[in-house]
Coordinates of C-alpha atoms in Angstrom, one line a residue:
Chain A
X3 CA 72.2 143.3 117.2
X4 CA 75.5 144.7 117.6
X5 CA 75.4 143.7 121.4
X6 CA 74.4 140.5 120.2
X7 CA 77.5 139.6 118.5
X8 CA 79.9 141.3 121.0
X9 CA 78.6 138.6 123.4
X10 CA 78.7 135.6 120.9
X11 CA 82.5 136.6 120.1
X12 CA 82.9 137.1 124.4
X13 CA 81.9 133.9 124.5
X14 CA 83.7 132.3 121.5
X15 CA 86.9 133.6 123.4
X16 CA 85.7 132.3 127.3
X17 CA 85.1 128.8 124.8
X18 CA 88.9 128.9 123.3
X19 CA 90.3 129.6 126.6
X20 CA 88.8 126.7 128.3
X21 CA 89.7 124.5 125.0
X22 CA 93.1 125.7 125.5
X23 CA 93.3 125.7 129.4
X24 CA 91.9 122.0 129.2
X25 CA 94.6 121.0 126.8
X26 CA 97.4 122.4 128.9
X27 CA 96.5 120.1 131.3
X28 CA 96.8 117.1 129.4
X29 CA 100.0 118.2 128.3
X30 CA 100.9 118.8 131.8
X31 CA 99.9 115.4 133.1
X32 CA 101.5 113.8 130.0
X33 CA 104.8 115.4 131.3
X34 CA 104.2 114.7 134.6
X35 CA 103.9 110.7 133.9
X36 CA 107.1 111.1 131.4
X37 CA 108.9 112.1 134.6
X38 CA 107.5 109.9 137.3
X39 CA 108.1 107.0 134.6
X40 CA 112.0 107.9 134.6
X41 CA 111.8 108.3 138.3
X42 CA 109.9 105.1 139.1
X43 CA 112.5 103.0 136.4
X44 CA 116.1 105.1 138.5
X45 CA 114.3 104.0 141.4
X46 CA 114.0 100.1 140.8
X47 CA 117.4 100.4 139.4
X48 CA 118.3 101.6 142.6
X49 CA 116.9 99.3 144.8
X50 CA 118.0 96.6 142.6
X51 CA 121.9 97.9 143.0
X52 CA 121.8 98.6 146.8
X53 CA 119.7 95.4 147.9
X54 CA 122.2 92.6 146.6
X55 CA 119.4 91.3 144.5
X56 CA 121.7 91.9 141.4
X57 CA 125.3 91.0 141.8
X58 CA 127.4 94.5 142.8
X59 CA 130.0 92.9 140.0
X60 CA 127.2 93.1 137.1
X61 CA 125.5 96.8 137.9
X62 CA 126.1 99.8 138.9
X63 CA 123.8 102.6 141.0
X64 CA 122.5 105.3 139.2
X65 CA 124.4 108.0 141.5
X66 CA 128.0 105.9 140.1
X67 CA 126.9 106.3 136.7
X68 CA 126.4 110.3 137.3
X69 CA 129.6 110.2 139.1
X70 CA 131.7 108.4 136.5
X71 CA 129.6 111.0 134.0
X72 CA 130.9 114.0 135.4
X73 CA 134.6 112.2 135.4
X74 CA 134.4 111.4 132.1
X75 CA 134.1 114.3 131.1
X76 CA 137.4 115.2 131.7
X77 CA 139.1 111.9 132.2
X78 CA 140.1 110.1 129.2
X79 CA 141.0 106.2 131.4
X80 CA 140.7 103.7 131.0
X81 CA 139.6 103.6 127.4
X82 CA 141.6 106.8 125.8
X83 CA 139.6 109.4 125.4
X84 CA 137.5 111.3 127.4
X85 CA 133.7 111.4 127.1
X86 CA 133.3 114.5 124.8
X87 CA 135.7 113.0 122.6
X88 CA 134.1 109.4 122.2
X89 CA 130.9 111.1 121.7
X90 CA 131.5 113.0 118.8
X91 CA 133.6 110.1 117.0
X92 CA 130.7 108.3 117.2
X93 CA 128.7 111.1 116.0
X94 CA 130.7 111.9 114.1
X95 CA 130.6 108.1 111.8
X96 CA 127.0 107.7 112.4
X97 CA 125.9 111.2 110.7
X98 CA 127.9 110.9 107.8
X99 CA 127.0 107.2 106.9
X100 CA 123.1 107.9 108.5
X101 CA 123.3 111.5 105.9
X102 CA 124.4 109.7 103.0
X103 CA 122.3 107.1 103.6
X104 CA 119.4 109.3 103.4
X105 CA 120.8 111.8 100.5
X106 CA 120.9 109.0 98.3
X107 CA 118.4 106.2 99.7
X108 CA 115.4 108.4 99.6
X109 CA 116.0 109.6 96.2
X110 CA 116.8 106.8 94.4
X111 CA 113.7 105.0 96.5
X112 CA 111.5 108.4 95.0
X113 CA 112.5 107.6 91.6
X114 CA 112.7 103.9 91.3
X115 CA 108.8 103.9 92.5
X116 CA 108.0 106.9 90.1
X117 CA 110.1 105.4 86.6
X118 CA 109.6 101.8 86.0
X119 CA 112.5 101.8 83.6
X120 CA 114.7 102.8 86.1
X121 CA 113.0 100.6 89.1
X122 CA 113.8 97.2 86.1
X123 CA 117.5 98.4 86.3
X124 CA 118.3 99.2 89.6
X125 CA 116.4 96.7 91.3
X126 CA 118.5 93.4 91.2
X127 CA 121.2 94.9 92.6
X128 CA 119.1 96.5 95.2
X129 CA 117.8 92.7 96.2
X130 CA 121.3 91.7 96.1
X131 CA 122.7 94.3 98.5
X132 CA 119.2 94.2 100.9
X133 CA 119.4 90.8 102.8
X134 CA 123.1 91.4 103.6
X135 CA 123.7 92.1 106.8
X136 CA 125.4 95.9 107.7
X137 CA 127.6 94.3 110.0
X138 CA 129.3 91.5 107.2
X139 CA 130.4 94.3 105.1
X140 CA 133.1 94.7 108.6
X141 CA 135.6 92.8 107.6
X142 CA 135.9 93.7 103.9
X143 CA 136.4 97.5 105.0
X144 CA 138.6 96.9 107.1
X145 CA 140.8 95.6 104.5
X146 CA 139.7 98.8 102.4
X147 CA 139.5 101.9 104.8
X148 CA 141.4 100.8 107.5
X149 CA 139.1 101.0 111.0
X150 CA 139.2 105.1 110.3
X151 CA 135.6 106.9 110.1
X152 CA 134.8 106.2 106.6
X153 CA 135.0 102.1 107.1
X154 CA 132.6 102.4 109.6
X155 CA 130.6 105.4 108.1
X156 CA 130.0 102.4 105.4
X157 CA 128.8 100.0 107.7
X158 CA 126.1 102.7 108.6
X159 CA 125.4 103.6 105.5
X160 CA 124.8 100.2 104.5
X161 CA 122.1 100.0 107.5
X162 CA 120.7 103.3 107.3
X163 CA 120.3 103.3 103.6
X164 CA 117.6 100.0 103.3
X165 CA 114.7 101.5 104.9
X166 CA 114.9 104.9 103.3
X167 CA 114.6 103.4 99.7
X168 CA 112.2 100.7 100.7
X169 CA 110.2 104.0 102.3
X170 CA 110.4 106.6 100.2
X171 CA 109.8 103.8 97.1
X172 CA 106.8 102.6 99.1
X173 CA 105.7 106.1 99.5
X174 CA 105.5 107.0 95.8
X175 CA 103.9 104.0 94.7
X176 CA 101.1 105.3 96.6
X177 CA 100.5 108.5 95.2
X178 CA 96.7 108.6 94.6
X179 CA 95.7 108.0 90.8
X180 CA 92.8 110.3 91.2
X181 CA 95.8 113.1 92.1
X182 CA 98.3 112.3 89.8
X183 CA 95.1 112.6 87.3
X184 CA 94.2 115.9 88.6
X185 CA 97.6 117.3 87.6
X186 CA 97.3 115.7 84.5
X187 CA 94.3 117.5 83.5
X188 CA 96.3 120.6 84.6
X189 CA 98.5 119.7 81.7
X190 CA 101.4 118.7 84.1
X191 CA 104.3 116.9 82.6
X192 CA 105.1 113.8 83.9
X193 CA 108.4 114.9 86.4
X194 CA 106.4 117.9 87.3
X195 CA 103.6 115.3 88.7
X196 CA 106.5 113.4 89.9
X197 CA 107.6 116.7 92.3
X198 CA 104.6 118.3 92.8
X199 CA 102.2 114.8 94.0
X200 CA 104.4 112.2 93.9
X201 CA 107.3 113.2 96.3
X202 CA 104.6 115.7 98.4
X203 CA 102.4 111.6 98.8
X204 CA 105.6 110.0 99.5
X205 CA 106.9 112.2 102.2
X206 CA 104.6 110.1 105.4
X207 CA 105.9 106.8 104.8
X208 CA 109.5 108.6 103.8
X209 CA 110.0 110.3 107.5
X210 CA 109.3 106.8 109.1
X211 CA 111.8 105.1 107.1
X212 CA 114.1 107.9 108.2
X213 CA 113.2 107.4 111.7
X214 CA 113.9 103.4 111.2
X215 CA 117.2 104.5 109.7
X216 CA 118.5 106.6 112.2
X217 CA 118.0 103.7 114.6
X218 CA 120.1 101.3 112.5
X219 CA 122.4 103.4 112.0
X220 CA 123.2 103.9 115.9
X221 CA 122.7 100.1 116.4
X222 CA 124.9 98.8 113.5
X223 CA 127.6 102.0 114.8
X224 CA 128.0 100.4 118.2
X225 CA 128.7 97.1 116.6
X226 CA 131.2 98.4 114.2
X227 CA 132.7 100.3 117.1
X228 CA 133.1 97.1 119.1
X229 CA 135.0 95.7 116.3
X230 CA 136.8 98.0 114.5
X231 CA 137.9 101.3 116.4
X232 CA 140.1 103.2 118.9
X233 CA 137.4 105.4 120.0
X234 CA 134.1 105.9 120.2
X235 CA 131.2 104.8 122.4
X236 CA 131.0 101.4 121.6
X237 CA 134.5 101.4 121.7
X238 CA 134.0 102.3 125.5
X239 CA 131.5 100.1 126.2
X240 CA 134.0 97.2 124.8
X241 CA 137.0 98.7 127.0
X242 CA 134.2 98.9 129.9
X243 CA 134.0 95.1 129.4
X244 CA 137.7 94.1 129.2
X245 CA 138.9 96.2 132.1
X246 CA 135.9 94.5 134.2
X247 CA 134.1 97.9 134.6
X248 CA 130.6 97.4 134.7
X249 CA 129.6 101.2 135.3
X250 CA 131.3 102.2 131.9
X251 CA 129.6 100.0 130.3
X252 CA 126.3 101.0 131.5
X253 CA 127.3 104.9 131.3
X254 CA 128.1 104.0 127.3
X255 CA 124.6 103.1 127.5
X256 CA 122.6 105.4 128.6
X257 CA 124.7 108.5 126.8
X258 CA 123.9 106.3 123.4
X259 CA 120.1 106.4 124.6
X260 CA 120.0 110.2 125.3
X261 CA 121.6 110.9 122.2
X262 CA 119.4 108.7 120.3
X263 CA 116.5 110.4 122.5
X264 CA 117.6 114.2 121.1
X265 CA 118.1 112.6 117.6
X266 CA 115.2 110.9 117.3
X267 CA 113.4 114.4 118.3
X268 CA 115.0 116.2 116.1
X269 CA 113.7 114.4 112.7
X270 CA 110.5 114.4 114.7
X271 CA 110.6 118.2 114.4
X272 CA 111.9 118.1 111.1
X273 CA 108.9 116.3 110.2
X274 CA 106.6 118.3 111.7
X275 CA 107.7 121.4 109.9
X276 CA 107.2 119.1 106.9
X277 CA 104.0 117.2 107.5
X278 CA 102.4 119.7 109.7
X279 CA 99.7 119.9 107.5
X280 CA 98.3 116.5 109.3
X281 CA 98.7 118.4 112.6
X282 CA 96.1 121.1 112.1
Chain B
X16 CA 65.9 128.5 70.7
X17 CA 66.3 125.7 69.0
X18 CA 69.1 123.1 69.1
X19 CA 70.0 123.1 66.0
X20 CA 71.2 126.7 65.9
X21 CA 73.2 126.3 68.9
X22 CA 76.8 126.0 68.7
X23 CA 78.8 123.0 68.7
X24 CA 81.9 123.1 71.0
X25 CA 82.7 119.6 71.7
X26 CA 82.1 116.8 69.3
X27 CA 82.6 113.3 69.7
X28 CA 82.5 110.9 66.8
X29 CA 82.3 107.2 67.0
X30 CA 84.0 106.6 70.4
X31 CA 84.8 103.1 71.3
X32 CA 86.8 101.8 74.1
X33 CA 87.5 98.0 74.5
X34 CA 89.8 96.3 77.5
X35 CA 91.1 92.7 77.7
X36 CA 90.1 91.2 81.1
X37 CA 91.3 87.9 81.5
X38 CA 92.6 87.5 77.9
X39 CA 88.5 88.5 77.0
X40 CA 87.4 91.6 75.5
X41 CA 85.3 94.0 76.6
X42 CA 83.5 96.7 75.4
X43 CA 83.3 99.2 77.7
X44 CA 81.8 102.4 75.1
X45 CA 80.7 101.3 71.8
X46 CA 80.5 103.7 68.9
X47 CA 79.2 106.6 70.8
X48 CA 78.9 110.2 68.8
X49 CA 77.9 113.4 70.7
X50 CA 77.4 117.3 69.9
X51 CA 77.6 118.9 73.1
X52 CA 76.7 122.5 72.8
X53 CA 78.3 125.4 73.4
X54 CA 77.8 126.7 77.4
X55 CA 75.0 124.2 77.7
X56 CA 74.7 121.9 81.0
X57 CA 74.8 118.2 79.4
X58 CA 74.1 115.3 81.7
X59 CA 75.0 112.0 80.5
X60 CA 72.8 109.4 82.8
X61 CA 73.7 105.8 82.8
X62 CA 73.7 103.1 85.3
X63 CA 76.4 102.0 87.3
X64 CA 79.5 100.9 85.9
X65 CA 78.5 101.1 82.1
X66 CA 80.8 103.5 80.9
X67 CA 79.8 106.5 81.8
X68 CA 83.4 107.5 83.5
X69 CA 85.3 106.0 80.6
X70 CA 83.7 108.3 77.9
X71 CA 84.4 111.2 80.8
X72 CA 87.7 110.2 80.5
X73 CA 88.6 109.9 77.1
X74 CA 87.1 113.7 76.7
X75 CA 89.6 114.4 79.2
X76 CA 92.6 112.6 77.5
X77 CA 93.2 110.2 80.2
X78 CA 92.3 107.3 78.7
X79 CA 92.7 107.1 74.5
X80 CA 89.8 105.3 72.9
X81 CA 90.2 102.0 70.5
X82 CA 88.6 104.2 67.9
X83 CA 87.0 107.3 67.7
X84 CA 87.5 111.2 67.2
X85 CA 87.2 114.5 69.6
X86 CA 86.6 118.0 68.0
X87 CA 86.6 121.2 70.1
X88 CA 85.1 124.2 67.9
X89 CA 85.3 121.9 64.8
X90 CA 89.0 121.4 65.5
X91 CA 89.9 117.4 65.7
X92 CA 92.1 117.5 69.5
X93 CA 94.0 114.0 70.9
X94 CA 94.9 113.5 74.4
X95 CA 94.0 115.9 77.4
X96 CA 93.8 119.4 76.5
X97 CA 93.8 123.0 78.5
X98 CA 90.1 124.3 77.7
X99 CA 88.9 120.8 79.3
X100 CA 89.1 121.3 83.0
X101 CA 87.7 118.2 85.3
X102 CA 85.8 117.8 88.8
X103 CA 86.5 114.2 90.2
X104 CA 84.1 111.7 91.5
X105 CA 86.5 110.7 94.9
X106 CA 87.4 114.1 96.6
X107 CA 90.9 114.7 95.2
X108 CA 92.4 117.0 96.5
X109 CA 96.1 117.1 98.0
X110 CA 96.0 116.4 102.0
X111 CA 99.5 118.9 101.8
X112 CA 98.1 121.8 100.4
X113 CA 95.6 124.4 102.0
X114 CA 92.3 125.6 99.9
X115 CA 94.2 128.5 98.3
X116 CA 96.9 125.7 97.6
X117 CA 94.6 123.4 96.1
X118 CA 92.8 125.9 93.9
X119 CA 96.1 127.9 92.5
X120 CA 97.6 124.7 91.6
X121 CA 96.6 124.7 88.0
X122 CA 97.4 128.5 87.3
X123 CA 100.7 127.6 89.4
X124 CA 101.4 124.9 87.3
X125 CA 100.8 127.3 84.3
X126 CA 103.8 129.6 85.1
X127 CA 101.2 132.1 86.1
X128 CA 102.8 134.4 88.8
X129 CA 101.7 134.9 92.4
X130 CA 99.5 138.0 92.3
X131 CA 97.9 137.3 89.1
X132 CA 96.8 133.0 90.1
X133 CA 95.8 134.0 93.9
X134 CA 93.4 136.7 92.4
X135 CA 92.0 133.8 90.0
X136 CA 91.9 131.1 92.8
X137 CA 90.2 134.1 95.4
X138 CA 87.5 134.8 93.0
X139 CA 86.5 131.0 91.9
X140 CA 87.0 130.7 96.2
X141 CA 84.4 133.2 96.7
X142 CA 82.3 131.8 93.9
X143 CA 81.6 128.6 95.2
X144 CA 81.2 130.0 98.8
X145 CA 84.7 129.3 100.5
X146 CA 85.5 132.4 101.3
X147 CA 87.7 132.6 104.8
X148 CA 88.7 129.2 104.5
X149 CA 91.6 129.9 102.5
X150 CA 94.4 128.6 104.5
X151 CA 92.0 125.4 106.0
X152 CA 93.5 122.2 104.9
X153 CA 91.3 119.3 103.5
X154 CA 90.9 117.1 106.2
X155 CA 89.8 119.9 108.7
X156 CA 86.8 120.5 105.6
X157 CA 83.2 118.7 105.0
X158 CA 82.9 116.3 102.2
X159 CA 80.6 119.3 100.5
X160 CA 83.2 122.3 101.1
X161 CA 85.7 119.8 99.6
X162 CA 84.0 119.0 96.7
X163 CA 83.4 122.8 96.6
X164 CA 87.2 123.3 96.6
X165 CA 87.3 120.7 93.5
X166 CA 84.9 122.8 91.6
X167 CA 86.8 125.8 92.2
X168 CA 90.1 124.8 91.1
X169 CA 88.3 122.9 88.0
X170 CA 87.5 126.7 87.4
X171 CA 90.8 128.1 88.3
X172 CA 92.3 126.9 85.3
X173 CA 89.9 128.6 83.2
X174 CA 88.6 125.9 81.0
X175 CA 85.9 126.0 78.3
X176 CA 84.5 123.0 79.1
X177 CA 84.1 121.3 82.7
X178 CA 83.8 117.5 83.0
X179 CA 82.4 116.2 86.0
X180 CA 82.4 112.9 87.3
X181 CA 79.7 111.9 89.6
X182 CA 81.0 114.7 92.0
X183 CA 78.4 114.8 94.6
X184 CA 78.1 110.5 94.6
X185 CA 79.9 110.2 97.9
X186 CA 78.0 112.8 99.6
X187 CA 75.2 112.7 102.0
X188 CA 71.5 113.0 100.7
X189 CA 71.1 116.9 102.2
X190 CA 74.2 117.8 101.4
X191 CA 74.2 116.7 97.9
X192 CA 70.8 118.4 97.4
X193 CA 72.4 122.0 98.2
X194 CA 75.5 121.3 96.5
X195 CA 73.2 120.6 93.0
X196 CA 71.7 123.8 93.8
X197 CA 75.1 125.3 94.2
X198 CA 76.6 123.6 91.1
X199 CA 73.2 125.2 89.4
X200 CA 74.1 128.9 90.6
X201 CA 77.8 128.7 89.7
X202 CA 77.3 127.7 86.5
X203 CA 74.9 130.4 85.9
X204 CA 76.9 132.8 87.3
X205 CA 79.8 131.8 85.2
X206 CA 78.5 129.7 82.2
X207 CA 81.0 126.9 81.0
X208 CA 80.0 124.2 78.9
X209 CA 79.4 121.2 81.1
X210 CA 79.1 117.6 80.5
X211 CA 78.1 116.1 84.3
X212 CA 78.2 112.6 84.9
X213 CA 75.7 110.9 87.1
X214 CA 73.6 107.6 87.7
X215 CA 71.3 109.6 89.7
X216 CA 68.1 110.3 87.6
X217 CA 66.5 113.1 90.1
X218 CA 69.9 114.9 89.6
X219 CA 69.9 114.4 85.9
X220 CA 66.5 115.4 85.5
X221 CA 67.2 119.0 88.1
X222 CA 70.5 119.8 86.4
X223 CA 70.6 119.0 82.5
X224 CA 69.5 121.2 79.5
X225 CA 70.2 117.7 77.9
X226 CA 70.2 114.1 78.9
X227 CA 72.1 111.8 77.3
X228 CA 70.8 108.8 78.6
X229 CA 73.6 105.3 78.1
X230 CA 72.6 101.8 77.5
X231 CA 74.4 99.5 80.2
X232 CA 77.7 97.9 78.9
X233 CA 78.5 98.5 76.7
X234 CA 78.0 102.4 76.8
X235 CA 76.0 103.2 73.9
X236 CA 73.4 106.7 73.1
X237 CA 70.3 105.0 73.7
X238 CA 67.8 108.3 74.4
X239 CA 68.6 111.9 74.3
X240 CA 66.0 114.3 76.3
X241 CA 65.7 118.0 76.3
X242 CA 64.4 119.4 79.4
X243 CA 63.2 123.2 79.3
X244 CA 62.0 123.3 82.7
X245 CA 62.8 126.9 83.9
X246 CA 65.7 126.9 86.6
X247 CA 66.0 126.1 89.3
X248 CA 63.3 123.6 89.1
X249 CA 60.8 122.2 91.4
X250 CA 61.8 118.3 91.8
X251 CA 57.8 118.3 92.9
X252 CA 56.5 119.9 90.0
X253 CA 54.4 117.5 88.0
X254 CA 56.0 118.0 84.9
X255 CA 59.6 117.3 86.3
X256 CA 57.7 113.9 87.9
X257 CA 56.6 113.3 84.5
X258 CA 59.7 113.8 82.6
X259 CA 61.3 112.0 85.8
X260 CA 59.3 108.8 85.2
X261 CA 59.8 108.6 81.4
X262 CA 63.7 108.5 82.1
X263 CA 63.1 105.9 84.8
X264 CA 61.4 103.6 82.6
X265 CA 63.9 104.0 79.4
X266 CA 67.0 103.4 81.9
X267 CA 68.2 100.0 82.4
X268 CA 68.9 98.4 85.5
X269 CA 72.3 97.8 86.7
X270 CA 73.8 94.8 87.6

């Protein structure tokens, strides 16, 4: 009997490792095609730049852009400022108005959904405010702020702040009945069913607003860069076009992709430690 | 023993519930009075959609009635109160919290503190036959261990009377045939007055001390059985067929 069982638990663990050794392969092939995807894209790119097909004037090679990476790190022409420098004043804007957007979007967006009182009052302005577009609000704080961090910190907010209301509202308003009855039965009070089920049920849809948010925010930043600023990517990338200098532009690019890229996994990590229950 | 010497604990007098669908109304209970007795296993049989939830829910306090009074040991109650605990027909329980989680949410709720609600929640655990799934979340559980959870934390919070709404309807054939049994053992084990809602006539027949059998809409007491078949009972034992065939023909049809 005893014998018996040490083999069924041998075998249990011969079972896991295959299970495991089975899904490190996957993982290993996803990585693999992440990479050769890259590749395969520098590579076209490349072809593209060296064969004439594209106009030398309108792209650069992928070996110029490294180049021109490395000497903006420590070059601040033609634009000012050297890379470090543009990249954390845009940063810099698009975290405050993307943070603010969220500390006040999603909570207001929790408790509109959960208190209809609340959801009458606040939501005509809200329609008012929605359908404008981030980028209108440019000119007015201008006049206000000046073209310093918080005018365009406002412009983000602006962007970043729609989708986490409409989210986190969303979210709420689905909270199961039969859980919010549950609770009730466990003689909850109405804001403790509003923390303990609502905002828990609201927290899916919530991240993904977040994760639209941070991409308006970097979208709208770049736009209010172009237009109102003396540094800053999208300030580059504006320089990059007036001095005729195609590879800046394209090297404003791909930094604003990368950094979107370690953003973007970031709140992915942040959710997970969140909504890892759904991982399990 | 006779019934009439039994306790009361929950009595309800006169219940009525009406809604207005499409500026009609409807009468969804209709002047329904009950004595449910004190640790006894009530069933209340009906057919679909006549009711039956709405009465379960008004003992509950989440729905208030039109008219009508609740009494808990002679003592007139409104709303939803702490010695009524609830088992739900649709598995709900939260996605975001494990087993443990699930059942210690009441107790939590409560104020009680750590120590004291995870020994509660670990013994109603082991009681309905869960134990080492503690940390397993709902979705990675079977619709039977969930429901199992559900029964567990109904008991977590220590109630003197369990409602249960049609809690094994969405289960498959077998495993609603153990969970009955189960349902059976745990409430002998740890007697509660229950009031179990079903349509399913076998079940009612298996589980109740009482029937209450309901007209269709609206709900009214049409028939009241008392079945003293020694537990568990034998669904093929001629008497249960016989007492299963006298419920069939009283019941009406649904629609």
């Amino acid at each position: 009997m005893a014998q018996n069982t040490k083999t069924r638990s041998n075998q249990n663990n011969e079972r896991i490792a295959l299970i495991q050794k089975q899904r490190k392969r996957t993982q290993v092939q996803n990585t693999m095609l992440a990479a050769s995807g890259i590749l395969g894209f520098i590579l076209i790119w490349q072809i593209a730049a060296v064969s004439g097909l594209v106009n030398s004037r309108y792209i650069a090679k992928p070996l110029e852009i490294v180049n021109l990476f490395i000497v903006k790190l420590t070059d601040p022409n033609p634009d000012g400022a050297v890379l470090g420098v543009n990249v954390m004043s845009s940063l810099a804007v698009s975290l405050s108005g993307f943070g603010l957007a969220v500390l006040i979007g999603v909570p207001l967006g929790l408790f509109m959904g959960w208190y209809r009182g609340f959801d009458s009052f606040m939501r005509p302005i809200f329609e008012i405010i929605r359908p404008i577009p981030p980028v209108s609000w440019i000119p007015l704080t201008i006049v206000w702020l000046g073209i310093g961090l918080k005018a365009k910190a406002i412009i983000v907010f602006f962007a970043a702040f729609v989708p986490c209301l409409i989210n986190s509202y969303t979210g709420i308003k689905q909270t199961s009945e039969v859980l919010i009855n549950v609770a009730k039965t466990c003689g909850a009070s109405n804001f403790t069913i509003f923390r303990k089920v609502g905002i828990p049920s609201a927290m899916t849809l919530t991240f993904a607003g977040i994760k639209v948010a941070i991409g308006n925010a970097w979208a709208t930043l770049v736009a209010a860069e172009m237009l109102a600023a003396s540094s800053g990517l999208g300030y580059m990338i504006l320089m990059g076009r007036q001095f005729g200098r195609v590879d800046l532009v394209i090297l404003g690019i791909v930094v604003i992709g990368a950094i979107g890229l370690v953003i973007s996994k970031l709140i992915d990590m942040l959710e997970n430690k969140v909504l890892g229950w759904k991982k399990l | 023993m006779p019934m009439d010497k039994k306790k009361v604990k929950l009595r309800l007098e006169n219940i009525s519930q009406s809604y207005v669908v499409n500026n009609e109304v409807r009468d969804a209970v209709s002047n329904v009075s009950i004595d449910v007795y004190d640790n006894e296993f009530l069933v209340i049989l009906g057919p679909g959609h006549c009711g039956k939830s709405v009465l379960l829910n008004i003992i509950g306090g989440l729905e208030k009635p039109v008219e009508g009074n609740k009494y808990i040991d002679g003592v007139k109650f409104t709303g939803s109160d702490k010695r009524i605990g609830m088992v739900f027909q649709r598995l709900a329980l939260m996605p975001w919290k494990t087993v443990m989680g699930n059942v210690e949410f009441g107790p939590r709720l409560a104020g009680v503190d750590k120590a004291t609600r995870r020994k509660i929640a670990q013994k109603y655990i082991d009681l309905v036959g869960l134990k080492g799934f503690e940390k397993a979340y709902p979705h990675q559980l079977s619709g039977g261990m969930k429901q199992r959870v559900g029964i567990a934390r109904a008991y977590a919070n220590s109630p003197e009377i369990l409602l249960m709404d049609e809690p094994f309807g969405q289960l498959d054939a077998q495993t609603r045939i153990v969970m009955e049994e189960e349902i059976q053992r745990i409430w002998q084990q740890e007697k509660r007055t229950i009031i179990f809602v079903t349509n399913n006539i076998e079940e009612a027949v298996y589980l109740g001390d009482r029937i209450i059998l309901l007209s269709k809409c609206p709900a009214r007491v049409k028939q009241i059985y008392e079945i003293n078949l020694p537990r568990p009972r034998n669904t093929m034992d001629p008497e249960f067929l016989r007492i299963r065939r006298e419920v069939s023909e009283n019941t009406d049809l649904a629609l």
